[in-house]
Every structure is written in C-alpha cells, then in structure tokens.
Amino acid sequence: VQASHFEGLITTIVGYVLLAVTLIMCHGLAALVRFQRSRRLLGVCYIVVKVSLLVVVEIGIFPLICGWWLDICSLEMFDASLKDRETSFDSAPGTTMFLHWLVGMVYVFYFASFILLLREVLRPGVLWFLRNLNDPDFNPVQEMIHLPIYRHLRRFILSVVVFGSIVLLMLWLPIQIIKLVLPNFLPYNVMLYSDAPVSELSLELLLLQVVLPALLEQGHTRQWLKGLVRAWTVTAGYLLDLHSYLLGDQEESDSNGNQPANNNNNQPIRNNNAIPAVGEGLHAAHQAILQHGGPVGFQPYHRPVRFPFRIVLLIVFMCVTLLATSLVCLTLPVFAGRWLMSFWTGSAKIHELYTAACGLYVCWLSIRGITVLLAWMPQGRTVILHKVQEWSFMILKTLIVALLVAGVIPLLLGLLFELVIVAPLRVPLDQTPLFCPWQDWALGVLHAKIIAAITLMGPQWWLKMVIEQVYANGIRNIDLHFIVRKLAAPVISVLLLSLCVPYVIAAGIVPIIGVTMEMQNLVQRRIYPFLLMVVVLMGILSFQIRQFKRLYEHIKNDKYLVGQRLVNYERKAGKTSAAPPPSPPQH
C-alpha cells in the first residue's frame, strides 16, 4: 500500500468495503431477531455504501484500467518501456494517474458513442446484450441498487475483457504489423521540446481543443462514419446471408403487404426466438423506445441455416475490418503529414501530433472535395461554375472573418492575459518580460473559446445574442457585415482600449508627474492587474447595488402595494404626425 503512493485513498476504499460487509452482517442479524426498524435503517445504509463503491468502480477504477492498458499496449509505438512509466509514476504519481484516467475516460466515451451510432444502423435487438444509454427508462442508480453484487462483478469483468480485447486488436496488433512491414515508420516522435520559442504544449491544446473538434463538427464526420458502417453492414449481410438479422426485413414485409405468404414465415420466426421471451421484455421495450415508435418487441428476422457458424464468420470479418481500419488510421495521416512537412522543415523531427493533424486535414479535404464534385457533376458545367464562384466568394469572406475573429481577437486577448496575469506572477520587477506573439495567440484562442462557452451559458446580453446569431447563420450563410459591425469591431475596440489606456497612463502621464524611475517601473508593471481589480470591484459593486434595489422594491411593494391596474398608453401629439389629437382637458 505504501508503494502505491495512495495509501490514504486505498485505506479509505478498503474501509468502505469492510463497512459494507459489516452492514450486511448486521442486517442479517437484525432480520434474524426481527428488529424491523434497525433492519430497514441498516439496509438503507448498505445501499448508500454499495452505490458509492460502485460509482467509484465505474467512474474511477474502470477508466483507469483502460488508460493503463492503452498505455501498455502502445509503449512500442513511442519507443518507451515499463521502466519509463514506473519512473514517471514515482516522480509524479498524482499527475500520472490522472492522465491515465483521462485517457481511459475518453476511450470509454468514444466507444459508447460508437455503440450509439451502431444502434441507429442495426436492427433493434442485435445489441441486446449492451445497455442502451439513450433509453429514457435506463436508470444506472436504480440498477446499482437492485442488482446483486455478483451481477455487477460479472458485468465489470466482461467489460474489462471486451475493452481490453478491442485495445489489443486495434492498437497492439497493428503496431506489431507496422513494425514488421514498415520497420522505419515507428516510433512516433512525441517529445515535448523545441528550439523555437513556441510552447509545444500550447499548440497541442490548440489542436486538441479547437481544431480537431471543429473538424469533427463541421466536416459531417458522423454522417460519413454512419454511411460507412451501413455500407459495411449491408456488404457483410449479403455475403453471409445475415441481411435480415443485421438490418431487418421491414422493407420486404412492407412491400409484401398482407399477402398470405407472410404466414409461412411465422413458424421459423418463433423457432428462432425472434419474438422475445418473458425475460427479454426489458430489452424489447428499450429497443422500441430507441426506434421512436417502432413495434414493441424485437423486430422479426429470417434465420438462415448454420446460423451460429455465420455469426462466427461475422465476428471474424468484423475483427479483420477493425484491424485494417486501425492500420490505415495509424499510418496514412502520419505518412501524409510527414511527407508534407518535409517540404517545410526538411529532415528535422516534428511532433507527430502536427504531422498527424496535417495529414488528417489533407485526407479530409480530399474526401470532402471528391464528394462535392460527385454531387455537382450531374448538374452541368454552368451550375458547377456558379457553385465554384459562390464557394470562392464564401471562402474569401470566411478568411476575412477568420483573420479578425481567430487572428486579431485571440492575439489581443492572449497579450492582455499575459500582461494582467502571467507577467506579474512570473517576472520580477528587476527583469524585463519577453512576449512571444505566436504563443500569446495560441493561448488566446483557448481563452476565446472558454469565454465564448461561458457567454453562451450565461444570461442574455448583446454578446451572447451576437454569438448565437453567428452560430445560427453558419459558414454557408456567413454575414460579413454583421460579424464585423456587431462582433469584431466592439470586441477589438474593448481589447485595444484595455491594452492602450493603461500603457498611456503608465508611459505618458506618470512621467509628467515627476516620480522616480523605480515608481515608473512599478506603475508600468502593476497597472494592468490593478485596473483589472478595479473593474472587478466596480462590477461586483454595481451587481450588489442592483440586487439591493430589487430587494428594496420587493419590500416596498410587499408592504405598501395595494393593487395593480392596466392603463392604456396614449402617445403625445408632438411625437409623430400620425398621432391623434389630444383630448380636451376635463374640469
């Protein structure tokens, strides 16, 4: 326990396990002597401890196991060893465990997302052995309470086996094949060092948090993946005569209508357990809810001869496909990125994240261009030229918007953050801070993304409405005039004022007063955080004043308000020429 560097956490978990065992024994003893209140109280306490331990296992231990298994299976890809991982764990145990947990959680999340995509393609009932996370009736806490411990333990072991086998199939085995076929391709260069004054970590955060999510959101990647899965399913179904089992035959039954020939298929369907038994009703209900109005129960299917053998062939075909897909994903983007980067950097080693991102973008642009051309080809040359002109104009407007919104604003925001937070904390007064525009821009993009997300989650004000309008218009309906006038110009003006006004005060007004050089240096270095503190205090003060005014109005109305009456609003004569003449005074 001491060698694990987490003796406190492990001791606490063991204590909760012993507490659960003690509660079980006391619950049985209370049931034996018929202490009903004590038995009920002990049962509730045991449920609380049980659910807490299961949550720790599901959210903490299982992703941690997946993360470590991913790391172990990918050691040869990065030219590392278990000794290196042990050294890093001894030097920083908390950081190492958190990073492995984070990697495992991302892996589990994307695996669950892929299962949800499979449910949209496959016939209801094919994935009956997997829990449906989209089911509104699915309640994990209720399952934790009602299912016994051995069922949870069996499910946990099965999940570890499935996830571990997929990692072996899609990571370890492709690495061995790549080392055998392309011995000079591996290892990947992922060292966090560079001679340039650019933070590698900041650019990695930029790629992972901004660039790649934008690629996945704007590139119709999910639709492409769903189409590929459906094409593979159709191919495998027709090759193995499992089309009815994988995709169902609703179309055939709809086309046949109410013909008497349908009665001949009822007997084999019953023999193949297509109609759910009593114990399968929950899965049937879940699948029916997922299909939004489909029939209650499993969708019927035709069971061919040698059905188990065909299922085994289907699993083998699926494993071969996953292996080939993993090989392509591990080699093609990196190879293309290395080839393109070699024209720019020569033989210098570059972080593989950049080469992989570059190659991924090139592959995505190629696929996107091919699909667009195939969609435009049947429409004729005139339509193609019109589309090219329209897209060229749209790309020009997008580049202008990107220069302002993704170039100027993040640069000013990163520089302001450097002056307000980083420089006062890291650079002493007797030293001169050095600013790197490239790194400030990279960090400014992250700050801009965080500020935009907080703004969209916050109350309704002008910036939120403008950002929502820009999101609603999208890239194809981009409004350059609206973005420049409503978003770029106000934000750039505020950032420029925040940068220039303190500098003018520190470098132009303070020397006129006649203070010493030390005081001038102190004012120049500390005026930005001081003004930030003033602005924050003024914001808090104005918020409190508004809250006190609302409280005052509420107390006054609660104490003195007798009633409210709706009165018609009459415009005055001088407001507009179309207004009615004023009524004569009444005495």
XYZ file of C-alpha atoms in Angstrom:
587
model
C 0.000 0.000 0.000
C 2.832 2.422 0.762
C 4.477 1.689 -2.599
C 1.311 2.790 -4.408
C 1.714 6.432 -3.197
C -2.050 6.459 -2.497
C -2.178 4.760 0.892
C -4.848 7.145 2.181
C -7.211 6.514 -0.742
C -6.694 2.738 -0.725
C -7.191 2.583 3.044
C -10.427 4.560 2.695
C -11.778 2.243 -0.031
C -10.893 -0.860 1.996
C -12.603 0.714 4.984
C -15.790 1.262 2.982
C -15.673 -2.371 1.779
C -15.346 -3.586 5.398
C -18.162 -1.231 6.367
C -20.387 -2.734 3.668
C -19.610 -6.277 4.874
C -20.342 -5.229 8.452
C -23.659 -3.684 7.410
C -24.638 -6.910 5.607
C -23.892 -8.965 8.712
C -25.781 -6.562 10.975
C -28.709 -6.525 8.509
C -28.903 -10.311 8.586
C -28.684 -10.325 12.379
C -31.460 -7.720 12.655
C -33.638 -9.775 10.292
C -32.947 -12.868 12.433
C -34.051 -11.216 15.682
C -36.885 -9.328 13.869
C -35.741 -5.762 14.538
C -37.649 -4.194 11.668
C -36.618 -0.553 12.144
C -32.960 -1.432 12.643
C -33.105 -3.772 9.659
C -34.580 -1.064 7.449
C -32.027 1.524 8.600
C -29.121 -0.865 8.086
C -30.455 -1.714 4.621
C -30.557 1.960 3.624
C -27.013 2.491 4.932
C -25.788 -0.541 2.992
C -27.421 0.754 -0.225
C -25.659 4.104 0.193
C -22.269 2.446 0.703
C -22.892 -0.006 -2.154
C -23.860 2.701 -4.648
C -20.858 4.815 -3.631
C -18.437 1.935 -4.128
C -19.994 1.016 -7.490
C -19.735 4.626 -8.670
C -16.043 4.650 -7.702
C -15.529 1.407 -9.648
C -17.474 2.534 -12.740
C -16.140 6.098 -12.987
C -12.750 5.783 -11.293
C -11.244 2.317 -11.466
C -12.560 1.116 -14.839
C -11.324 4.142 -16.898
C -8.036 3.931 -15.004
C -7.611 0.290 -16.025
C -8.442 1.177 -19.638
C -5.956 4.057 -19.624
C -3.112 1.958 -18.253
C -3.889 -0.871 -20.696
C -3.864 1.596 -23.603
C -0.512 2.930 -22.407
C 0.995 -0.558 -22.008
C -0.186 -1.680 -25.445
C 1.185 1.472 -27.112
C 4.642 1.515 -25.498
C 6.395 0.300 -28.647
C 4.694 2.990 -30.706
C 6.520 5.689 -28.689
C 9.760 3.740 -28.057
C 9.080 3.594 -24.312
C 9.244 0.849 -21.699
C 7.564 -0.075 -18.448
C 10.637 1.223 -16.623
C 9.977 4.694 -18.040
C 6.372 4.567 -16.889
C 7.458 3.412 -13.434
C 9.928 6.295 -13.215
C 7.293 8.841 -14.234
C 4.843 7.356 -11.752
C 7.375 7.586 -8.900
C 8.192 11.192 -9.773
C 4.574 12.386 -10.129
C 2.043 9.726 -9.058
C -0.980 12.012 -8.977
C -0.413 13.503 -12.418
C 0.353 10.098 -13.947
C -2.801 8.504 -12.557
C -4.943 11.461 -13.614
C -3.615 11.405 -17.190
C -4.215 7.660 -17.491
C -7.712 8.075 -16.039
C -8.416 10.892 -18.509
C -7.232 8.823 -21.488
C -9.326 5.873 -20.318
C -12.398 8.065 -19.861
C -12.031 9.479 -23.390
C -11.692 5.936 -24.741
C -14.819 4.756 -22.897
C -16.761 7.826 -24.052
C -15.936 7.374 -27.734
C -16.625 3.651 -27.515
C -20.070 4.370 -26.060
C -20.672 6.988 -28.784
C -19.815 4.422 -31.461
C -22.234 1.914 -29.887
C -24.991 4.561 -30.051
C -24.185 5.071 -33.743
C -24.397 1.306 -34.305
C -27.867 1.259 -32.735
C -29.039 3.743 -35.356
C -27.935 1.387 -38.145
C -28.531 -2.136 -36.877
C -31.821 -3.935 -36.369
C -33.404 -3.489 -32.919
C -32.332 -6.455 -30.862
C -28.905 -7.125 -32.350
C -27.147 -5.332 -29.475
C -29.492 -6.586 -26.774
C -26.540 -7.569 -24.549
C -25.352 -3.943 -24.312
C -27.065 -1.330 -22.205
C -28.842 1.413 -24.136
C -27.626 4.742 -22.747
C -30.198 6.685 -24.812
C -33.096 4.850 -23.233
C -35.148 7.275 -21.098
C -36.068 4.373 -18.810
C -32.419 3.473 -18.224
C -31.522 4.386 -14.638
C -27.988 3.358 -13.630
C -28.503 4.214 -9.959
C -31.604 2.017 -9.825
C -29.615 -0.823 -11.391
C -26.894 -0.362 -8.799
C -29.481 -0.628 -6.029
C -31.457 -3.622 -7.299
C -28.855 -5.857 -8.954
C -26.754 -8.034 -6.625
C -23.002 -7.635 -6.261
C -22.101 -10.739 -8.251
C -24.026 -9.393 -11.273
C -22.075 -6.129 -11.099
C -18.815 -8.060 -10.707
C -19.635 -10.228 -13.716
C -20.521 -7.173 -15.799
C -17.310 -5.433 -14.724
C -15.150 -8.427 -15.709
C -16.963 -8.717 -19.055
C -16.436 -5.004 -19.767
C -12.729 -5.262 -18.926
C -12.362 -8.270 -21.250
C -14.238 -6.583 -24.128
C -12.463 -3.221 -23.860
C -9.077 -4.878 -23.378
C -9.578 -7.161 -26.370
C -10.512 -4.202 -28.573
C -7.342 -2.378 -27.486
C -5.279 -5.473 -28.356
C -6.988 -5.763 -31.730
C -6.866 -2.099 -32.742
C -3.628 -0.932 -31.107
C -1.159 -3.660 -30.110
C -1.622 -5.955 -33.126
C -1.421 -3.104 -35.722
C 1.772 -1.863 -34.069
C 3.346 -5.303 -34.429
C 2.277 -5.489 -38.085
C 3.631 -1.986 -38.793
C 6.958 -2.874 -37.161
C 7.141 -5.997 -39.293
C 6.135 -4.437 -42.623
C 7.468 -0.866 -42.164
C 10.369 -1.121 -39.705
C 11.436 2.533 -40.144
C 7.960 4.033 -39.653
C 7.821 3.751 -35.864
C 8.329 5.135 -33.247
C 6.332 8.345 -33.228
C 8.177 11.469 -32.139
C 6.236 12.933 -29.204
C 8.980 14.618 -27.188
C 7.902 17.913 -25.618
C 10.837 20.045 -26.606
C 11.597 22.561 -29.328
C 14.286 25.087 -30.190
C 11.671 27.605 -31.257
C 10.194 29.958 -28.620
C 6.792 28.305 -29.096
C 5.236 26.201 -26.390
C 4.590 22.706 -27.756
C 2.000 22.104 -25.076
C 0.014 25.217 -26.020
C -0.153 24.131 -29.657
C -1.207 20.634 -28.626
C -4.008 22.111 -26.540
C -4.949 24.286 -29.510
C -5.142 21.292 -31.849
C -6.983 19.047 -29.414
C -9.425 21.615 -28.055
C -10.154 23.831 -31.059
C -9.012 22.421 -34.386
C -9.992 18.762 -34.142
C -13.446 19.408 -32.569
C -14.152 21.943 -35.331
C -13.144 19.297 -37.877
C -15.497 16.752 -36.339
C -18.376 19.235 -36.073
C -18.148 20.932 -39.467
C -16.961 18.058 -41.614
C -20.033 15.805 -41.498
C -17.761 13.162 -39.987
C -20.560 11.437 -38.131
C -22.660 11.128 -41.268
C -19.694 9.698 -43.172
C -18.955 7.213 -40.393
C -22.602 6.184 -40.242
C -22.674 5.693 -44.007
C -19.509 3.572 -43.875
C -20.957 1.431 -41.082
C -24.171 0.940 -43.009
C -22.288 0.031 -46.206
C -20.146 -2.481 -44.285
C -23.259 -3.946 -42.642
C -25.047 -4.338 -45.977
C -21.968 -5.964 -47.525
C -21.455 -8.355 -44.629
C -25.169 -9.146 -44.530
C -25.344 -10.137 -48.180
C -22.035 -12.043 -48.130
C -23.044 -14.111 -45.088
C -26.814 -14.135 -45.738
C -27.377 -12.175 -42.498
C -29.084 -9.125 -44.002
C -32.352 -9.873 -42.239
C -30.565 -10.433 -38.916
C -28.425 -7.281 -39.095
C -30.753 -4.770 -40.746
C -34.165 -6.428 -40.522
C -36.631 -7.030 -43.316
C -39.249 -4.372 -42.620
C -38.948 -3.103 -46.177
C -39.689 -6.555 -47.536
C -42.660 -7.017 -45.227
C -43.962 -3.545 -46.124
C -43.700 -4.292 -49.827
C -45.382 -7.645 -49.426
C -48.287 -6.074 -47.563
C -50.839 -8.518 -46.175
C -50.117 -11.372 -48.575
C -50.757 -14.886 -47.318
C -47.122 -15.777 -47.953
C -46.216 -13.927 -44.779
C -47.881 -16.646 -42.744
C -45.200 -19.080 -43.856
C -42.516 -17.032 -42.089
C -44.204 -17.075 -38.717
C -43.108 -20.546 -37.729
C -39.356 -20.066 -38.314
C -39.519 -16.727 -36.533
C -40.944 -18.395 -33.444
C -38.354 -21.124 -33.641
C -35.552 -18.549 -33.838
C -36.675 -16.662 -30.722
C -37.278 -13.512 -32.724
C -40.328 -12.932 -30.524
C -38.896 -12.088 -27.105
C -39.442 -14.347 -24.169
C -40.602 -13.139 -20.779
C -37.117 -12.278 -19.577
C -36.354 -10.306 -22.745
C -39.219 -7.856 -22.393
C -36.997 -5.137 -20.920
C -34.578 -5.261 -23.856
C -37.501 -5.257 -26.277
C -39.044 -2.216 -24.626
C -35.703 -0.384 -24.648
C -35.195 -1.077 -28.337
C -38.729 0.000 -29.180
C -38.265 3.290 -27.353
C -34.968 3.866 -29.144
C -36.604 3.431 -32.545
C -39.189 6.131 -31.718
C -42.484 4.491 -32.336
C -41.420 1.093 -33.618
C -43.274 -2.059 -32.637
C -42.884 -3.292 -29.099
C -40.538 -6.286 -29.108
C -37.651 -7.390 -31.250
C -38.031 -6.825 -34.954
C -38.529 -10.220 -36.659
C -35.757 -11.621 -38.825
C -35.116 -14.628 -41.025
C -32.678 -17.132 -39.553
C -30.573 -18.882 -42.223
C -29.078 -22.346 -41.993
C -25.870 -22.767 -39.935
C -26.679 -19.575 -38.118
C -24.010 -19.920 -35.331
C -21.280 -20.544 -37.912
C -22.336 -17.435 -39.856
C -22.241 -15.365 -36.644
C -18.676 -16.589 -36.011
C -17.721 -15.584 -39.564
C -19.356 -12.192 -38.981
C -17.249 -11.651 -35.842
C -14.080 -12.666 -37.717
C -14.967 -10.308 -40.584
C -15.575 -7.518 -38.068
C -12.183 -8.113 -36.397
C -10.384 -8.062 -39.754
C -12.159 -4.822 -40.684
C -11.258 -3.173 -37.371
C -7.639 -4.277 -37.792
C -7.430 -2.884 -41.333
C -9.103 0.378 -40.263
C -6.665 0.782 -37.389
C -3.710 0.157 -39.693
C -4.915 2.836 -42.111
C -5.606 5.361 -39.313
C -2.187 4.802 -37.725
C -0.188 5.074 -40.946
C -1.919 7.123 -43.651
C -2.383 10.518 -41.846
C 1.089 10.396 -40.286
C 2.729 9.378 -43.571
C 0.948 12.151 -45.488
C 1.748 14.694 -42.768
C 5.425 13.736 -42.670
C 5.662 13.996 -46.453
C 4.039 17.449 -46.492
C 6.022 18.722 -43.502
C 9.283 17.608 -45.120
C 8.900 20.354 -47.746
C 8.795 22.954 -44.973
C 11.134 21.679 -42.253
C 13.380 19.315 -44.171
C 14.785 16.434 -42.139
C 14.073 17.969 -38.709
C 11.956 15.910 -36.345
C 8.486 17.283 -35.698
C 5.962 16.335 -33.089
C 3.760 13.633 -34.571
C 0.644 15.427 -33.397
C 1.318 18.113 -36.005
C 2.078 15.654 -38.784
C -0.986 13.563 -37.927
C -3.214 16.661 -37.809
C -1.812 17.911 -41.127
C -2.309 14.533 -42.786
C -5.784 14.203 -41.319
C -6.781 17.576 -42.737
C -5.392 16.697 -46.155
C -7.311 13.399 -46.189
C -10.480 15.154 -45.014
C -10.182 17.880 -47.645
C -9.586 15.283 -50.358
C -12.625 13.237 -49.357
C -14.743 16.365 -48.994
C -13.692 17.664 -52.405
C -14.416 14.329 -54.087
C -17.889 14.105 -52.531
C -18.709 17.704 -53.528
C -17.558 17.126 -57.127
C -19.566 13.906 -57.370
C -22.637 15.790 -56.152
C -22.112 18.612 -58.674
C -21.240 16.523 -61.738
C -24.811 15.664 -62.857
C -25.871 19.334 -62.755
C -23.804 20.532 -65.734
C -20.926 22.931 -66.345
C -22.914 26.136 -65.766
C -24.082 25.053 -62.353
C -20.551 23.921 -61.441
C -19.070 27.293 -62.412
C -21.781 29.101 -60.461
C -21.091 26.890 -57.432
C -17.342 27.466 -57.703
C -17.877 31.236 -57.858
C -20.259 31.102 -54.896
C -17.891 28.979 -52.827
C -14.909 31.177 -53.735
C -16.760 34.254 -52.512
C -17.800 32.402 -49.352
C -14.205 31.249 -48.713
C -12.963 34.837 -49.149
C -15.477 36.114 -46.604
C -14.592 33.236 -44.260
C -10.880 34.107 -44.482
C -11.613 37.746 -43.607
C -13.745 36.672 -40.630
C -11.094 34.150 -39.557
C -8.408 36.851 -39.721
C -10.447 39.054 -37.374
C -12.147 36.541 -35.079
C -9.486 33.803 -34.997
C -6.443 36.017 -35.542
C -6.664 39.551 -34.164
C -9.026 38.898 -31.230
C -7.096 35.883 -29.823
C -3.785 37.755 -30.224
C -5.065 40.780 -28.283
C -6.738 38.539 -25.711
C -3.601 36.456 -25.175
C -1.426 39.571 -24.881
C -3.844 41.080 -22.358
C -3.832 37.849 -20.344
C -0.027 37.869 -20.440
C 0.117 41.449 -19.139
C -2.559 41.003 -16.475
C -1.857 37.528 -15.083
C 1.307 35.847 -16.367
C 3.895 38.662 -16.325
C 3.109 39.955 -12.790
C 3.270 36.421 -11.401
C 6.341 35.080 -13.241
C 8.631 38.042 -13.946
C 10.223 40.020 -11.071
C 10.300 43.819 -11.132
C 14.035 43.946 -11.865
C 13.639 41.883 -15.044
C 12.061 42.666 -18.398
C 9.218 40.427 -19.601
C 9.523 38.983 -23.094
C 6.390 38.440 -25.151
C 6.009 35.803 -27.865
C 3.138 36.728 -30.208
C 2.752 33.183 -31.541
C 2.377 31.680 -28.069
C 0.101 34.520 -26.951
C -2.104 33.876 -29.977
C -2.282 30.121 -29.257
C -3.270 30.692 -25.640
C -5.631 33.478 -26.714
C -7.550 31.028 -28.903
C -8.108 28.806 -25.865
C -9.166 31.791 -23.772
C -11.534 32.977 -26.501
C -13.121 29.531 -26.689
C -13.605 29.425 -22.912
C -15.065 32.951 -22.844
C -17.442 32.118 -25.714
C -18.626 28.965 -23.922
C -19.190 30.864 -20.652
C -21.006 33.625 -22.549
C -23.358 31.128 -24.223
C -24.125 29.564 -20.842
C -24.654 32.923 -19.119
C -27.538 35.404 -19.076
C -28.937 37.140 -22.132
C -26.898 40.157 -23.283
C -25.652 41.621 -26.554
C -22.538 39.449 -26.927
C -24.486 36.240 -26.355
C -27.123 37.246 -28.913
C -24.448 38.103 -31.491
C -22.570 34.806 -30.995
C -25.819 32.833 -31.200
C -26.716 34.639 -34.433
C -23.288 33.869 -35.929
C -23.652 30.200 -34.950
C -27.154 30.086 -36.424
C -26.016 31.541 -39.756
C -23.156 29.076 -40.122
C -20.380 29.212 -42.695
C -22.556 28.944 -45.810
C -24.786 31.874 -44.799
C -21.984 33.927 -43.266
C -22.815 37.631 -42.910
C -19.551 39.567 -43.121
C -21.092 42.970 -42.434
C -22.954 41.723 -39.354
C -19.874 39.984 -37.894
C -17.580 42.967 -38.457
C -20.081 45.544 -37.169
C -21.611 43.624 -34.247
C -18.838 41.267 -33.102
C -15.336 42.068 -34.341
C -15.379 45.883 -34.067
C -16.788 46.111 -30.486
C -14.596 43.299 -29.119
C -11.420 44.602 -30.785
C -12.199 48.135 -29.563
C -12.624 46.950 -25.956
C -9.420 44.881 -26.103
C -7.428 47.741 -27.668
C -8.709 50.173 -25.013
C -7.798 47.654 -22.300
C -4.279 47.437 -23.704
C -3.681 51.088 -24.645
C -5.282 53.108 -21.819
C -3.130 51.605 -19.020
C 0.004 51.975 -21.158
C -0.785 55.637 -21.942
C -1.316 56.283 -18.237
C 1.892 54.492 -17.202
C 4.173 55.726 -20.010
C 2.672 59.154 -20.780
C 1.050 60.639 -17.677
C 3.069 59.167 -14.796
C 6.483 60.504 -16.038
C 4.997 64.035 -16.266
C 4.189 63.939 -12.560
C 7.886 63.614 -11.759
C 8.130 60.304 -9.925
C 11.275 58.192 -9.716
C 12.240 55.539 -12.247
C 11.519 52.766 -9.766
C 7.999 54.078 -9.286
C 7.506 54.387 -13.043
C 8.625 50.774 -13.483
C 6.305 49.665 -10.677
C 3.355 51.501 -12.239
C 4.061 50.075 -15.713
C 4.260 46.529 -14.412
C 1.356 46.622 -11.960
C -1.174 48.924 -13.624
C -2.803 46.117 -15.624
C -3.662 43.851 -12.642
C -4.615 46.950 -10.615
C -7.100 48.120 -13.237
C -8.447 44.568 -13.526
C -9.050 44.555 -9.795
C -10.778 47.959 -10.049
C -13.039 46.743 -12.866
C -13.931 43.562 -10.957
C -14.718 45.549 -7.796
C -16.869 48.000 -9.769
C -18.736 45.084 -11.378
C -19.359 43.450 -8.004
C -20.440 46.798 -6.526
C -22.866 47.535 -9.379
C -24.280 43.997 -9.093
C -24.836 44.433 -5.364
C -26.455 47.847 -5.906
C -28.902 46.296 -8.414
C -29.653 43.488 -6.006
C -30.327 45.959 -3.166
C -32.607 47.987 -5.461
C -34.576 44.847 -6.321
C -34.777 43.947 -2.651
C -35.929 47.482 -1.799
C -38.639 47.399 -4.489
C -39.757 43.961 -3.335
C -40.049 45.060 0.304
C -41.822 48.303 -0.657
C -44.340 46.523 -2.878
C -44.896 43.792 -0.335
C -45.632 46.314 2.402
C -47.367 49.209 0.638
C -48.659 47.941 -2.715
C -52.468 47.782 -2.731
C -53.067 46.657 -6.295
C -52.089 47.000 -9.947
C -54.179 48.428 -12.786
C -53.624 48.274 -16.535
C -53.760 51.749 -18.135
C -53.869 52.424 -21.890
C -50.788 54.141 -23.258
C -51.540 57.315 -25.269
C -48.787 58.911 -27.333
C -48.328 62.646 -27.150
C -49.164 64.915 -30.074
C -45.586 66.032 -30.643
C -44.196 62.506 -31.050
C -45.458 61.795 -34.551
C -47.696 63.422 -37.127
C -49.951 60.376 -37.271
C -50.811 60.640 -33.607
C -54.439 61.517 -32.749
C -55.150 64.982 -31.425
C -55.077 65.336 -27.661
C -58.363 65.184 -25.859
C -59.662 68.433 -24.363
C -58.961 68.957 -20.679
C -61.654 67.885 -18.320
C -62.612 70.093 -15.393
